[in-house]
Amino acid sequence: AEEAALPRLAPKFAFARGELCRRVRFDMRGRDVLVFLHIQKTGGTTFGRHLVRNMRLEQPCSCRAGQKKCACPRPGGDKDTWLFSRFSTGWSCGLHADWTELTSCVPAAMERRGGCPANRTL
């Protein structure tokens, strides 16, 4: 009865069920790169650390004690990375790069690192 008396908040944004439940194919062995968009004050630093330290992968990221960056090579490879984040590539696109900066910077940054142009997933 108390819940019925509470005002219902109208959703500000309406997302179609298909958008909320869509599946994205990510080929870690291929050329796909996961680009981590860090939004400040949302737990992004903790989540970014989990991406490089705690994921169960065929070839986990290798993190050295005392270093902030980890190497995240593709399975079977040793140079090309599957993850573009501050904990794997550093601040390659600047401090707290936003969506616009990342979409224009990532392809060139990956090429500078020796990777080939890739499909990117943010």
Tab-separated table of C-alpha atoms in Angstrom:
chain	number	residue	atom	x	y	z
A	1	ALA	CA	0.000	0.000	0.000
A	2	GLU	CA	2.864	2.372	0.817
A	3	GLU	CA	4.535	1.719	-2.543
A	4	ALA	CA	1.327	2.587	-4.369
A	5	ALA	CA	1.276	5.955	-2.599
A	6	LEU	CA	4.827	6.848	-3.758
A	7	PRO	CA	5.036	8.997	-6.899
A	8	ARG	CA	6.338	7.132	-9.952
A	9	LEU	CA	9.206	8.793	-11.736
A	10	ALA	CA	8.788	8.983	-15.470
A	11	PRO	CA	11.838	7.661	-17.325
A	12	LYS	CA	13.891	10.466	-18.839
A	13	PHE	CA	15.176	8.291	-21.678
A	14	ALA	CA	13.229	5.494	-23.287
A	15	PHE	CA	15.394	2.682	-24.658
A	16	ALA	CA	13.942	-0.032	-26.849
A	17	ARG	CA	14.245	-3.543	-25.402
A	18	GLY	CA	16.355	-4.504	-28.421
A	19	GLU	CA	18.933	-1.844	-27.529
A	20	LEU	CA	19.135	-2.941	-23.912
A	21	CYS	CA	19.415	-6.650	-24.719
A	22	ARG	CA	21.571	-6.594	-27.843
A	23	ARG	CA	24.526	-8.917	-28.235
A	24	VAL	CA	27.832	-7.682	-29.571
A	25	ARG	CA	30.270	-10.145	-31.065
A	26	PHE	CA	33.821	-9.449	-29.912
A	27	ASP	CA	36.671	-11.347	-31.562
A	28	MET	CA	39.657	-11.102	-29.231
A	29	ARG	CA	41.731	-13.311	-31.547
A	30	GLY	CA	40.879	-11.218	-34.601
A	31	ARG	CA	41.216	-7.474	-34.985
A	32	ASP	CA	38.574	-6.230	-32.551
A	33	VAL	CA	39.673	-3.824	-29.836
A	34	LEU	CA	37.688	-3.044	-26.702
A	35	VAL	CA	37.991	0.699	-26.052
A	36	PHE	CA	37.241	1.598	-22.450
A	37	LEU	CA	35.551	4.993	-22.100
A	38	HIS	CA	36.301	6.117	-18.552
A	39	ILE	CA	33.644	8.406	-17.135
A	40	GLN	CA	34.820	10.104	-13.963
A	41	LYS	CA	33.162	9.393	-10.614
A	42	THR	CA	31.342	6.263	-11.848
A	43	GLY	CA	33.681	3.553	-10.554
A	44	GLY	CA	35.594	3.539	-13.843
A	45	THR	CA	39.030	3.252	-12.238
A	46	THR	CA	37.993	0.168	-10.291
A	47	PHE	CA	36.299	-1.364	-13.335
A	48	GLY	CA	39.336	-0.598	-15.519
A	49	ARG	CA	41.610	-2.365	-13.043
A	50	HIS	CA	39.287	-5.388	-13.058
A	51	LEU	CA	39.564	-5.556	-16.859
A	52	VAL	CA	43.342	-6.048	-16.690
A	53	ARG	CA	43.732	-7.935	-13.405
A	54	ASN	CA	40.724	-10.133	-12.672
A	55	MET	CA	39.268	-11.437	-15.921
A	56	ARG	CA	39.566	-15.128	-16.636
A	57	LEU	CA	41.054	-15.152	-20.107
A	58	GLU	CA	42.868	-17.665	-22.258
A	59	GLN	CA	45.856	-15.313	-22.127
A	60	PRO	CA	45.413	-12.923	-19.186
A	61	CYS	CA	46.931	-9.464	-19.090
A	62	SER	CA	50.360	-9.426	-17.490
A	63	CYS	CA	50.830	-6.773	-14.832
A	64	ARG	CA	54.187	-6.093	-13.211
A	65	ALA	CA	54.404	-4.964	-9.610
A	66	GLY	CA	54.934	-1.227	-9.324
A	67	GLN	CA	53.796	-0.453	-12.870
A	68	LYS	CA	50.449	1.086	-13.690
A	69	LYS	CA	50.152	-0.379	-17.194
A	70	CYS	CA	49.618	-4.040	-18.040
A	71	ALA	CA	50.258	-5.861	-21.300
A	72	CYS	CA	47.047	-7.356	-22.726
A	73	PRO	CA	48.105	-9.284	-25.835
A	74	ARG	CA	45.711	-11.253	-27.977
A	75	PRO	CA	45.696	-15.025	-27.422
A	76	GLY	CA	48.583	-16.494	-29.391
A	77	GLY	CA	50.161	-13.067	-29.910
A	78	ASP	CA	52.577	-10.918	-27.993
A	79	LYS	CA	52.380	-7.423	-29.484
A	80	ASP	CA	48.886	-6.468	-30.614
A	81	THR	CA	46.464	-5.639	-27.780
A	82	TRP	CA	42.738	-6.360	-27.503
A	83	LEU	CA	42.146	-3.634	-24.862
A	84	PHE	CA	42.554	0.124	-25.188
A	85	SER	CA	42.410	1.659	-21.719
A	86	ARG	CA	44.569	3.700	-19.366
A	87	PHE	CA	45.664	0.467	-17.663
A	88	SER	CA	46.802	-1.171	-20.908
A	89	THR	CA	47.913	1.616	-23.256
A	90	GLY	CA	48.234	4.528	-20.832
A	91	TRP	CA	46.717	7.930	-21.514
A	92	SER	CA	47.230	7.554	-25.294
A	93	CYS	CA	44.391	9.967	-26.129
A	94	GLY	CA	44.877	12.352	-23.221
A	95	LEU	CA	43.638	12.497	-19.658
A	96	HIS	CA	39.961	11.393	-19.379
A	97	ALA	CA	39.384	11.476	-23.134
A	98	ASP	CA	35.698	11.694	-23.999
A	99	TRP	CA	33.759	9.860	-26.723
A	100	THR	CA	34.660	12.398	-29.447
A	101	GLU	CA	38.356	12.378	-28.577
A	102	LEU	CA	38.499	8.579	-28.445
A	103	THR	CA	36.719	8.026	-31.763
A	104	SER	CA	39.162	10.328	-33.542
A	105	CYS	CA	42.299	9.288	-31.623
A	106	VAL	CA	42.133	5.495	-31.190
A	107	PRO	CA	42.786	4.444	-34.822
A	108	ALA	CA	45.952	6.558	-35.035
A	109	ALA	CA	47.102	5.515	-31.551
A	110	MET	CA	46.670	1.828	-32.434
A	111	GLU	CA	48.654	2.269	-35.631
A	112	ARG	CA	51.452	4.009	-33.682
A	113	ARG	CA	51.541	0.994	-31.363
A	114	GLY	CA	52.021	-1.303	-34.336
A	115	GLY	CA	48.478	-2.645	-34.433
A	116	CYS	CA	46.450	-2.766	-37.591
A	117	PRO	CA	43.248	-0.785	-38.089
A	118	ALA	CA	40.553	-2.544	-36.153
A	119	ASN	CA	36.899	-2.769	-35.322
A	120	ARG	CA	36.399	-0.853	-32.091
A	121	THR	CA	33.804	-1.411	-29.396
A	122	LEU	CA	33.263	1.240	-26.766
